[in-house]
Amino acid sequence: MRGAILYGPRDVRFEERDAPTIIKSTDAVIRISATCVCGSDLWPYRGISPVAQPTPMGHEYCGIVEEVGSAVTSIKPGQFVIGSFFASDNTCPHCQAGYQTSCQHKEFISTAQASRLRVPFADGTLVATPDVPSDDLIPSLLAVSDVMGTGWFAADAANVKPGMTVAVVGDGAVGLLGVLSAKQMGAERIIAMSRHESRQKLAREFGATDIVTERGDEGVARIKELTNGIGADAVLECVGTQESMMQAISSTRPGGSVGYVGVPHGVELDGEGLFFTHVHLHGGPAPVRRFLPDLIDLVWNEKINPGKVFDLTLPLDQVAEGYRAMDERRAIKTLLRP
Ligand SMILES: [Zn+2]
């Protein structure tokens, strides 16, 4: 079997690897129908997160179950399934509370840019679709595996409710799907912060009512201007830098909430400054598993089309070009077909 391996900064290769097999009785092995490159894959790709040794890549996936271990009961060979980037038992106290990415037995899925994948805790991790989907549904079902679920968690963590004014910091795939999520949750006004015309267009398609091109303090001032000096009720932080985090907190009204899902890189918050903002902060690795059944349902019934964030589709063996296109911001998100 061949899959993507990151050797160092901007060096992704498509190489022969061992095919996955059932190791534990709770495992499944799936044949990947589609996988993709994540914005978070760009941190090691750019050398910002160091890579110590050649590392298999990929944590977004959907596909057909080929084999299950002897203890797997609900997932069966032949089913089309979607899982999140953390395998979870879905039974421990944290899973029961809806925080499957903090599962007491969580295992990170990190080898999905390949033709086959081993998934631990198959019964807890995977959700099957009602039937094998038609080809045109696959991009949106794949999106549910991470970006859509993460955008949804950003909106959920920011307590988006009908009628609210929502601001979204970040115009990557997660930010754009945060816009879509806020729209689904009934937000009345959605302010997308973006400087890129193609991304602004998609943001509007997903439900953005206003676009703010300014960043940092100027971006905050613009949000205040658009909200009569009050600030947004809910802000979705979908980047993970110091600037984006401060922009999100400062754009939120007292009593409002920030949902932050950008993986923080060098973010430091000042306790005293935070104290006087009166802002709720909630975020972390999105517990996508909590949202999978509902999001699959929305896609299956064609209520949402999150697959639109994939503006480049390549055969999996061209994975290196997929990374390059996203690194150079020629593509929002690359879908890969084995
Ligand atoms: Zn658990």
Short mmCIF file of C-alpha atoms and ligand atoms in Angstrom, two decimals:
data_model
loop_
_atom_site.label_atom_id
_atom_site.label_comp_id
_atom_site.label_asym_id
_atom_site.label_seq_id
_atom_site.Cartn_x
_atom_site.Cartn_y
_atom_site.Cartn_z
CA MET A 1 0.00 0.00 0.00
CA ARG A 2 1.16 3.53 -0.68
CA GLY A 3 0.57 6.64 1.41
CA ALA A 4 1.81 10.15 2.18
CA ILE A 5 4.92 10.56 4.35
CA LEU A 6 6.33 13.90 5.52
CA TYR A 7 10.13 13.89 5.62
CA GLY A 8 10.74 17.51 6.59
CA PRO A 9 9.73 21.06 5.64
CA ARG A 10 7.90 21.04 2.27
CA ASP A 11 8.96 17.44 1.59
CA VAL A 12 5.93 15.14 1.28
CA ARG A 13 6.41 11.87 -0.58
CA PHE A 14 3.99 9.21 -1.72
CA GLU A 15 5.62 5.94 -0.76
CA GLU A 16 5.15 2.28 -0.05
CA ARG A 17 4.06 1.57 3.54
CA ASP A 18 2.81 -1.49 5.39
CA ALA A 19 -0.88 -2.09 4.76
CA PRO A 20 -2.93 -1.73 7.95
CA THR A 21 -4.36 -4.84 9.61
CA ILE A 22 -6.63 -5.59 12.54
CA ILE A 23 -4.42 -5.33 15.65
CA LYS A 24 -7.03 -5.17 18.41
CA SER A 25 -10.41 -6.91 18.40
CA THR A 26 -12.12 -3.47 18.50
CA ASP A 27 -10.42 -2.27 15.26
CA ALA A 28 -11.75 -1.86 11.75
CA VAL A 29 -9.81 -1.52 8.50
CA ILE A 30 -11.41 0.70 5.89
CA ARG A 31 -10.74 1.31 2.21
CA ILE A 32 -10.47 5.09 1.84
CA SER A 33 -12.92 6.65 -0.63
CA ALA A 34 -11.54 10.16 -0.09
CA THR A 35 -9.10 11.93 2.20
CA CYS A 36 -7.70 15.46 2.23
CA VAL A 37 -5.04 17.89 3.41
CA CYS A 38 -5.87 19.79 6.61
CA GLY A 39 -4.87 23.36 7.42
CA SER A 40 -3.22 21.89 10.53
CA ASP A 41 -1.06 19.63 8.31
CA LEU A 42 0.58 22.84 7.12
CA TRP A 43 2.14 23.52 10.55
CA PRO A 44 4.59 20.56 10.24
CA TYR A 45 4.74 20.96 6.45
CA ARG A 46 6.04 24.50 6.88
CA GLY A 47 8.47 23.38 9.59
CA ILE A 48 6.68 25.41 12.31
CA SER A 49 5.99 22.16 14.16
CA PRO A 50 9.23 20.17 13.79
CA VAL A 51 9.19 16.69 12.23
CA ALA A 52 11.72 14.41 13.95
CA GLN A 53 11.43 11.46 11.56
CA PRO A 54 9.56 10.50 8.38
CA THR A 55 5.92 10.71 9.46
CA PRO A 56 2.77 9.31 7.80
CA MET A 57 0.13 12.01 7.39
CA GLY A 58 -3.63 12.45 7.27
CA HIS A 59 -6.51 12.46 9.72
CA GLU A 60 -9.63 13.09 7.60
CA TYR A 61 -11.30 10.12 6.01
CA CYS A 62 -14.36 8.30 4.82
CA GLY A 63 -14.64 4.96 3.11
CA ILE A 64 -15.89 1.41 2.97
CA VAL A 65 -15.33 -1.03 5.85
CA GLU A 66 -13.26 -3.99 4.66
CA GLU A 67 -12.70 -5.91 7.88
CA VAL A 68 -13.61 -5.65 11.55
CA GLY A 69 -12.17 -7.21 14.70
CA SER A 70 -14.04 -9.93 16.61
CA ALA A 71 -15.36 -7.50 19.29
CA VAL A 72 -16.88 -5.02 16.83
CA THR A 73 -20.67 -5.26 16.84
CA SER A 74 -22.29 -2.24 15.16
CA ILE A 75 -19.89 -1.59 12.27
CA LYS A 76 -19.93 -4.12 9.44
CA PRO A 77 -17.91 -4.82 6.27
CA GLY A 78 -19.42 -3.09 3.25
CA GLN A 79 -20.73 -0.07 5.17
CA PHE A 80 -19.70 3.45 4.17
CA VAL A 81 -18.35 5.12 7.31
CA ILE A 82 -17.00 8.43 8.55
CA GLY A 83 -14.89 8.99 11.65
CA SER A 84 -13.16 11.83 13.41
CA PHE A 85 -9.42 12.51 13.79
CA PHE A 86 -9.46 11.04 17.31
CA ALA A 87 -10.62 7.47 17.75
CA SER A 88 -12.83 7.29 20.84
CA ASP A 89 -14.67 4.52 22.70
CA ASN A 90 -17.79 6.73 22.96
CA THR A 91 -18.57 5.14 26.35
CA CYS A 92 -16.23 6.74 28.93
CA PRO A 93 -17.38 9.74 31.06
CA HIS A 94 -15.79 12.32 28.75
CA CYS A 95 -17.35 10.73 25.65
CA GLN A 96 -20.70 10.58 27.41
CA ALA A 97 -20.38 14.29 28.16
CA GLY A 98 -19.83 14.94 24.45
CA TYR A 99 -16.07 15.49 24.56
CA GLN A 100 -14.90 12.50 22.55
CA THR A 101 -11.63 14.25 21.66
CA SER A 102 -10.82 14.00 25.39
CA CYS A 103 -11.79 10.31 25.51
CA GLN A 104 -9.93 8.42 28.24
CA HIS A 105 -8.80 6.01 25.51
CA LYS A 106 -8.38 8.43 22.63
CA GLU A 107 -5.99 7.62 19.81
CA PHE A 108 -5.02 10.15 17.15
CA ILE A 109 -5.63 9.02 13.57
CA SER A 110 -2.55 10.07 11.66
CA THR A 111 -2.17 7.82 8.63
CA ALA A 112 -5.30 8.58 6.58
CA GLN A 113 -3.59 9.95 3.43
CA ALA A 114 -3.37 6.40 2.12
CA SER A 115 -5.56 3.85 0.37
CA ARG A 116 -6.37 1.95 3.57
CA LEU A 117 -6.68 2.88 7.24
CA ARG A 118 -6.89 1.10 10.59
CA VAL A 119 -9.48 2.69 12.89
CA PRO A 120 -9.35 1.84 16.62
CA PHE A 121 -12.61 1.54 18.63
CA ALA A 122 -14.60 1.08 15.42
CA ASP A 123 -17.96 0.95 17.24
CA GLY A 124 -17.25 4.18 19.10
CA THR A 125 -15.38 6.08 16.39
CA LEU A 126 -17.20 5.35 13.15
CA VAL A 127 -20.68 6.36 12.02
CA ALA A 128 -22.19 4.62 8.99
CA THR A 129 -24.26 6.45 6.37
CA PRO A 130 -27.76 5.08 5.58
CA ASP A 131 -26.44 3.57 2.35
CA VAL A 132 -23.36 3.69 0.13
CA PRO A 133 -23.44 7.32 -1.11
CA SER A 134 -23.40 8.52 -4.68
CA ASP A 135 -20.09 10.01 -5.80
CA ASP A 136 -21.29 13.62 -5.65
CA LEU A 137 -21.99 13.36 -1.89
CA ILE A 138 -18.48 12.17 -1.02
CA PRO A 139 -16.78 15.60 -0.72
CA SER A 140 -19.42 16.81 1.75
CA LEU A 141 -19.32 13.55 3.73
CA LEU A 142 -15.53 13.80 3.90
CA ALA A 143 -15.82 17.41 5.12
CA VAL A 144 -17.92 16.20 8.04
CA SER A 145 -14.91 14.12 9.24
CA ASP A 146 -13.05 17.24 10.39
CA VAL A 147 -13.49 20.73 8.89
CA MET A 148 -17.28 20.79 9.01
CA GLY A 149 -17.35 19.25 12.49
CA THR A 150 -14.71 21.73 13.65
CA GLY A 151 -16.53 24.74 12.20
CA TRP A 152 -19.70 23.44 13.86
CA PHE A 153 -17.95 23.10 17.22
CA ALA A 154 -16.62 26.67 16.91
CA ALA A 155 -20.21 27.89 16.55
CA ASP A 156 -21.49 25.53 19.25
CA ALA A 157 -18.74 26.58 21.69
CA ALA A 158 -19.49 30.25 20.93
CA ASN A 159 -23.13 29.61 21.91
CA VAL A 160 -24.52 30.79 18.58
CA LYS A 161 -28.30 31.19 18.88
CA PRO A 162 -31.03 32.40 16.50
CA GLY A 163 -30.95 36.14 15.89
CA MET A 164 -27.36 36.65 17.01
CA THR A 165 -24.60 38.66 15.38
CA VAL A 166 -21.63 36.36 14.77
CA ALA A 167 -18.11 37.22 13.64
CA VAL A 168 -15.76 34.63 12.15
CA VAL A 169 -11.99 35.13 12.34
CA GLY A 170 -10.21 33.06 9.67
CA ASP A 171 -11.19 32.36 6.08
CA GLY A 172 -9.69 28.88 5.75
CA ALA A 173 -11.96 25.89 5.27
CA VAL A 174 -12.85 25.76 8.99
CA GLY A 175 -13.72 29.47 9.14
CA LEU A 176 -15.86 29.20 6.02
CA LEU A 177 -17.71 26.23 7.47
CA GLY A 178 -18.03 28.16 10.73
CA VAL A 179 -20.02 30.66 8.68
CA LEU A 180 -22.20 27.84 7.33
CA SER A 181 -22.66 26.47 10.87
CA ALA A 182 -23.65 29.86 12.31
CA LYS A 183 -26.18 30.22 9.49
CA GLN A 184 -27.63 26.76 10.26
CA MET A 185 -27.90 27.70 13.93
CA GLY A 186 -29.97 30.75 13.03
CA ALA A 187 -27.51 33.65 13.27
CA GLU A 188 -29.04 36.77 11.78
CA ARG A 189 -25.88 38.63 10.93
CA ILE A 190 -22.61 36.87 10.08
CA ILE A 191 -19.47 38.92 9.64
CA ALA A 192 -16.69 37.04 7.85
CA MET A 193 -13.16 38.38 8.15
CA SER A 194 -11.37 37.73 4.86
CA ARG A 195 -9.07 39.46 2.42
CA HIS A 196 -9.37 36.95 -0.41
CA GLU A 197 -12.01 37.44 -3.05
CA SER A 198 -12.68 33.75 -3.77
CA ARG A 199 -13.03 33.04 -0.05
CA GLN A 200 -15.29 36.05 0.47
CA LYS A 201 -17.51 34.73 -2.31
CA LEU A 202 -17.80 31.29 -0.67
CA ALA A 203 -18.40 32.92 2.74
CA ARG A 204 -21.33 34.84 1.25
CA GLU A 205 -22.64 31.65 -0.35
CA PHE A 206 -22.50 29.95 3.07
CA GLY A 207 -24.43 32.81 4.72
CA ALA A 208 -22.07 35.71 5.51
CA THR A 209 -23.92 39.05 5.47
CA ASP A 210 -20.85 41.29 5.89
CA ILE A 211 -17.17 41.02 4.98
CA VAL A 212 -14.41 42.71 6.97
CA THR A 213 -11.02 42.87 5.25
CA GLU A 214 -9.13 44.63 8.06
CA ARG A 215 -7.10 42.66 10.60
CA GLY A 216 -5.85 43.15 14.16
CA ASP A 217 -6.95 46.37 15.90
CA GLU A 218 -8.39 47.73 12.67
CA GLY A 219 -10.46 44.58 12.27
CA VAL A 220 -11.76 44.93 15.82
CA ALA A 221 -12.63 48.59 15.20
CA ARG A 222 -14.55 47.60 12.07
CA ILE A 223 -16.57 44.94 13.96
CA LYS A 224 -17.38 47.51 16.67
CA GLU A 225 -18.44 49.95 13.97
CA LEU A 226 -20.76 47.35 12.43
CA THR A 227 -22.34 46.55 15.82
CA ASN A 228 -23.00 50.07 17.13
CA GLY A 229 -19.89 49.92 19.31
CA ILE A 230 -21.10 46.81 21.17
CA GLY A 231 -19.20 43.90 19.63
CA ALA A 232 -20.44 40.55 18.29
CA ASP A 233 -22.54 38.19 20.44
CA ALA A 234 -20.43 35.24 19.34
CA VAL A 235 -17.03 35.05 17.69
CA LEU A 236 -15.51 31.97 16.03
CA GLU A 237 -11.69 31.89 16.17
CA CYS A 238 -10.46 29.59 13.40
CA VAL A 239 -6.75 30.41 13.00
CA GLY A 240 -4.71 29.89 16.18
CA THR A 241 -2.31 32.85 16.20
CA GLN A 242 -1.85 35.52 18.87
CA GLU A 243 -3.32 38.13 16.52
CA SER A 244 -6.39 36.07 15.61
CA MET A 245 -7.10 35.14 19.24
CA MET A 246 -6.85 38.75 20.43
CA GLN A 247 -8.92 39.87 17.48
CA ALA A 248 -11.62 37.35 18.46
CA ILE A 249 -11.67 38.27 22.17
CA SER A 250 -11.65 42.01 21.50
CA SER A 251 -14.48 41.73 18.95
CA THR A 252 -16.81 40.04 21.46
CA ARG A 253 -19.31 41.97 23.56
CA PRO A 254 -19.19 41.64 27.36
CA GLY A 255 -21.10 38.46 28.18
CA GLY A 256 -20.52 37.09 24.69
CA SER A 257 -18.57 33.98 23.75
CA VAL A 258 -15.52 33.01 21.73
CA GLY A 259 -15.41 29.50 20.27
CA TYR A 260 -11.77 28.81 19.45
CA VAL A 261 -10.75 25.91 17.27
CA GLY A 262 -7.56 27.13 15.59
CA VAL A 263 -4.71 25.05 17.05
CA PRO A 264 -2.83 27.68 19.11
CA HIS A 265 0.74 28.40 18.06
CA GLY A 266 2.46 30.81 20.44
CA VAL A 267 -0.78 32.22 21.86
CA GLU A 268 -0.42 33.81 25.30
CA LEU A 269 -3.27 35.45 27.17
CA ASP A 270 -2.93 38.07 29.86
CA GLY A 271 -5.02 37.15 32.90
CA GLU A 272 -5.86 40.68 33.93
CA GLY A 273 -6.78 41.75 30.42
CA LEU A 274 -8.98 38.68 30.07
CA PHE A 275 -10.63 39.35 33.46
CA PHE A 276 -12.00 42.70 32.35
CA THR A 277 -13.38 41.50 29.02
CA HIS A 278 -16.29 39.51 30.54
CA VAL A 279 -15.96 37.12 27.61
CA HIS A 280 -16.64 33.36 27.71
CA LEU A 281 -13.87 31.27 26.14
CA HIS A 282 -14.51 27.70 25.07
CA GLY A 283 -12.65 25.66 22.50
CA GLY A 284 -10.18 22.90 21.89
CA PRO A 285 -9.95 19.95 19.52
CA ALA A 286 -13.49 19.67 18.17
CA PRO A 287 -15.40 16.65 19.49
CA VAL A 288 -16.52 15.92 15.94
CA ARG A 289 -17.91 12.51 16.93
CA ARG A 290 -20.65 14.26 18.93
CA PHE A 291 -21.89 16.00 15.78
CA LEU A 292 -21.36 13.22 13.21
CA PRO A 293 -24.89 11.75 13.19
CA ASP A 294 -26.59 15.14 12.77
CA LEU A 295 -24.10 16.46 10.24
CA ILE A 296 -24.26 13.27 8.15
CA ASP A 297 -28.04 13.66 8.20
CA LEU A 298 -27.83 17.28 7.00
CA VAL A 299 -25.50 16.28 4.15
CA TRP A 300 -27.48 13.16 3.25
CA ASN A 301 -30.67 15.23 2.95
CA GLU A 302 -28.78 17.91 0.98
CA LYS A 303 -29.48 20.63 3.54
CA ILE A 304 -25.80 21.62 3.60
CA ASN A 305 -22.99 21.27 1.07
CA PRO A 306 -19.74 21.70 3.02
CA GLY A 307 -17.82 19.88 0.26
CA LYS A 308 -17.71 23.21 -1.58
CA VAL A 309 -14.57 24.08 0.42
CA PHE A 310 -12.64 21.57 -1.69
CA ASP A 311 -11.52 23.67 -4.62
CA LEU A 312 -8.85 21.22 -5.76
CA THR A 313 -9.25 17.48 -6.31
CA LEU A 314 -6.22 15.34 -7.06
CA PRO A 315 -5.39 11.66 -7.27
CA LEU A 316 -3.78 10.60 -4.01
CA ASP A 317 -0.42 9.97 -5.70
CA GLN A 318 -0.21 13.75 -6.33
CA VAL A 319 -0.50 14.49 -2.61
CA ALA A 320 2.69 16.63 -2.69
CA GLU A 321 1.05 19.05 -5.13
CA GLY A 322 -2.01 19.09 -2.84
CA TYR A 323 0.14 20.37 0.03
CA ARG A 324 1.95 22.88 -2.20
CA ALA A 325 -1.29 24.36 -3.52
CA MET A 326 -2.59 24.93 0.03
CA ASP A 327 0.76 26.22 1.29
CA GLU A 328 0.83 28.79 -1.52
CA ARG A 329 -2.86 29.55 -0.89
CA ARG A 330 -3.71 28.55 -4.46
CA ALA A 331 -6.27 26.16 -2.96
CA ILE A 332 -8.52 26.46 0.08
CA LYS A 333 -8.52 22.70 0.58
CA THR A 334 -7.33 19.72 -1.41
CA LEU A 335 -9.39 16.55 -1.73
CA LEU A 336 -7.44 13.37 -2.54
CA ARG A 337 -8.91 10.27 -4.20
CA PRO A 338 -6.98 7.00 -3.95
ZN ZN B 1 -14.23 7.79 25.71
#
